[in-house]
Amino acid sequence: MSEPARTLHPALAVSEGAPANLTIAGVRALDPVAGIDQVCDLVVRDGVVSSLAEPGSGAAPDSGEVVDGSGRVAVPAFVDPHVHLRTPGREDEEDIESGTRAAAAGGFCCVVAMANTDPVVDSPELLSALRRRADREARVQVGFAAAVTVGQRGDRLTDTTLLADAGAVCFSDDGLPVRSARVMRQALQCQRLHGLPLVLHEEDPDLSGEGAMHEGTVSVRLGVAGIPWASEAVMAARDVLLAELEDGRIHLQHVSSARTLAIVEWARARGVAVTCEVTPHHLLLCDEDVAGLDTARKMNPPLRSAGDRTALREALRSGLIDCIATDHAPHAQEEKEAPFEEAPMGTTGLETAFAALYTDLVVPGELSLATLVEKLTAGASVLGFERPSLKPGSVANLCLVDLDKEWTVGENGFESRSANNAFLGRRLRGKVLLTTSAGAVVWRDRSILMREVAA
Amino acid sequence: MSARHLLAIGDLGREGIERILARAESFAEVAGRPIKKVPTLRGRTVINLFMEPSTRTQSSFELAAKRLSADVVTVKAQGSSVEKGESFKDTVLTLSAYDPSAIVVRAPHAGAAALVARWSRASVINAGDGKHEHPTQALLDLFTLRRRLGRLDGLRVWIIGDVAHSRVARSGIVALRTMGCEVTVCGPPTLVPRAIAELGCSVRYDLAGVERADVIYALRVQRERIAGIVAPSLREYVERWQIDGRRLRPGQVVMHPGPVNRGVELASEVCDSPQSLIVDQVEAGVAVRMAVLYELLAGAGGDGARTPAVSEQEAPQPA
């Protein structure tokens, strides 16, 4: 048998794991992109999906395990184009091992780590070192973004082709916008050389000012300085116009406002190559949820108005929003245990993304399970990777979910090193029981029962 | 007051406000005595935690607690462990270890008092958290107004100045609306957010109609904010929004939370006119804060398990 391909993309690292041999018996296999929705025995042999066999056909691998899939659903594992692994520099908050363990626990087979670390990932040497470290430590496939500008200072481009050669999967100054329009234009021009997407945090820092939450009735009531929707929208408008000018490809991160969506729609109609993502917290929460000044719900962009949230949900359904990204942003407890205006921005999200969205959107019938799965895997396409699939012959990048299992966020702690989760304490439905990445089992819930199959 | 803390004026409701105002009347009578002290909180400790500079609120709370015979400790950010980098939480935990009955909190951040309430067993009084709330200021303003005008229901109140950055305005609007006043806020658009109307007031950007107000409540306009280009020039502010002798009508009263920038939001002659209630507000502050401490520590909201019984003779009753 030929060696199974290990990665979604050559630039994605993953630590060694034994290729999986397992059968998920009597499971509902759901892969909306491949058109699969059937109850079957899903057989993984040597880390590759080998068949979707008739239930009970006994199509077990030569050796390995059988997992009871009845009443459960197997889906392509999720891909998150936007996480923060805090390595290097803030390993007290997260590192590659803990962050990717959290990813695996949440059903993700692949994550892309942003470059706003300390130091910033703006040199090929640092990028290569990180990739070597991921080779040793990562539980799931990890891609690394390289900074658009040196030190993310916004005024001078990094060595984009050298960084691309060193394995960057995209360029992003996430955490900060590219302040200079001239530099953004140059970055789009350099895209002709390396072809990698520019992944953009859209914000006008002058408009955001000292803002700590969405500017609206809640911020006025609380007396907390607000960040207006225009802070995001004006920068998005600038960048889609520049992308049009240079015929470039851009991806807008964590869109939060209805006006930004209108700009994306307008740009698409003009043929601009722009994609965008939304986070679970922007889909499920709004500024009213910050009325208690819970610092776990302080993030950037901030939770917007209920109207914006409605627009985001509609755009997710209509396809205007391409994918869901968690913007998993771990922070130290002592930093979040501070007055709201002083606390850092960001919430973790890898371990709760699926369940939170399933509970609040799929269970009430607002979104189909198929669309949710499609949007949680589409991050791969956005960054130019092959999507995880359940099609026979595909490398096993899948997860097994119990849709009926209820659990309370944080009750058993987190795999992430940080606990600043916006859904902390909430009762959710849907639990990831098992995840494979690049053909290896990388996560299994303690509750999952397996039995070994004799060779 | 049924709650253990006073974090926001909205927590009180009309009944709670009425009770504190009534209690404050009796404490105001104490202030008129030669010996201005009652034994109500003898043996109790009140900690004033002031994380930002304050003169009148701090001294007012100190006097209030002392007149109730409590032991008072005032901790300021300047010169304390906070300056050495101690976190807010650790400062609160340290002070809580002294097992105070109450902690009075002034802090530069919204929600700070609520955090103290979460981290401490003490009753917490919000003495101003960022631009969010200043409930005892609202109570003393109501007290002052009712004493002078004899009623609150139906009063037309204009709040003029830097509403955007004012905790006094936020608590004040809610308190005045709760007590049946009609509230208009006014100032340059850079200092008056449109969404403030959500609190139940009307919004105006000029003084047209101010002559019909019963109460003109001027807010401090910080010179540095004007310099920071969030408002028009000082000259323009004075020209368009200052209350001077020509704008003040007979029968109107003028209030200000202090400290006043004489010649900016109020002309000097207005500050010193008999229509000004500015000094009355300061005086009312002590009685109102005594009433709040009493209600939280010894009254209906007091924690019985930790509160020695207070005889009715010890505590002055509402008139």
CSV table of C-alpha atoms in Angstrom, one decimal, chain A residues 216-217 219-225 293 337-342, chain B residues 88-89 108-111 115 119 131-132 170 193 195-196 198-199:
chain,number,residue,atom,x,y,z
A,216,GLY,CA,-24.1,51.4,20.6
A,217,THR,CA,-26.8,51.7,23.2
A,219,SER,CA,-21.7,51.0,25.5
A,220,VAL,CA,-23.5,54.3,26.1
A,221,ARG,CA,-25.4,52.9,29.0
A,222,LEU,CA,-22.3,51.4,30.6
A,223,GLY,CA,-20.1,54.4,29.9
A,224,VAL,CA,-17.6,52.3,28.1
A,225,ALA,CA,-15.8,53.7,25.1
A,293,LEU,CA,-18.9,43.4,31.7
A,337,GLU,CA,-9.6,39.0,36.0
A,338,ALA,CA,-9.5,42.7,35.6
A,339,PRO,CA,-11.9,45.5,35.1
A,340,PHE,CA,-13.4,45.2,31.6
A,341,GLU,CA,-11.7,48.2,30.1
A,342,GLU,CA,-8.3,46.9,31.2
B,88,PHE,CA,-6.8,45.2,41.4
B,89,LYS,CA,-8.0,41.7,42.4
B,108,PRO,CA,-11.4,54.5,36.7
B,109,HIS,CA,-13.1,51.5,35.1
B,110,ALA,CA,-16.7,50.6,34.5
B,111,GLY,CA,-17.7,47.5,36.5
B,115,LEU,CA,-15.8,43.1,40.6
B,119,TRP,CA,-14.3,39.1,45.2
B,131,LYS,CA,-17.8,56.6,33.1
B,132,HIS,CA,-20.5,54.2,34.2
B,170,ARG,CA,-25.7,58.2,33.6
B,193,PRO,CA,-24.0,60.4,22.2
B,195,ALA,CA,-27.9,56.6,22.1
B,196,ILE,CA,-28.1,58.2,25.5
B,198,GLU,CA,-32.2,55.0,25.4
B,199,LEU,CA,-32.1,56.0,29.1
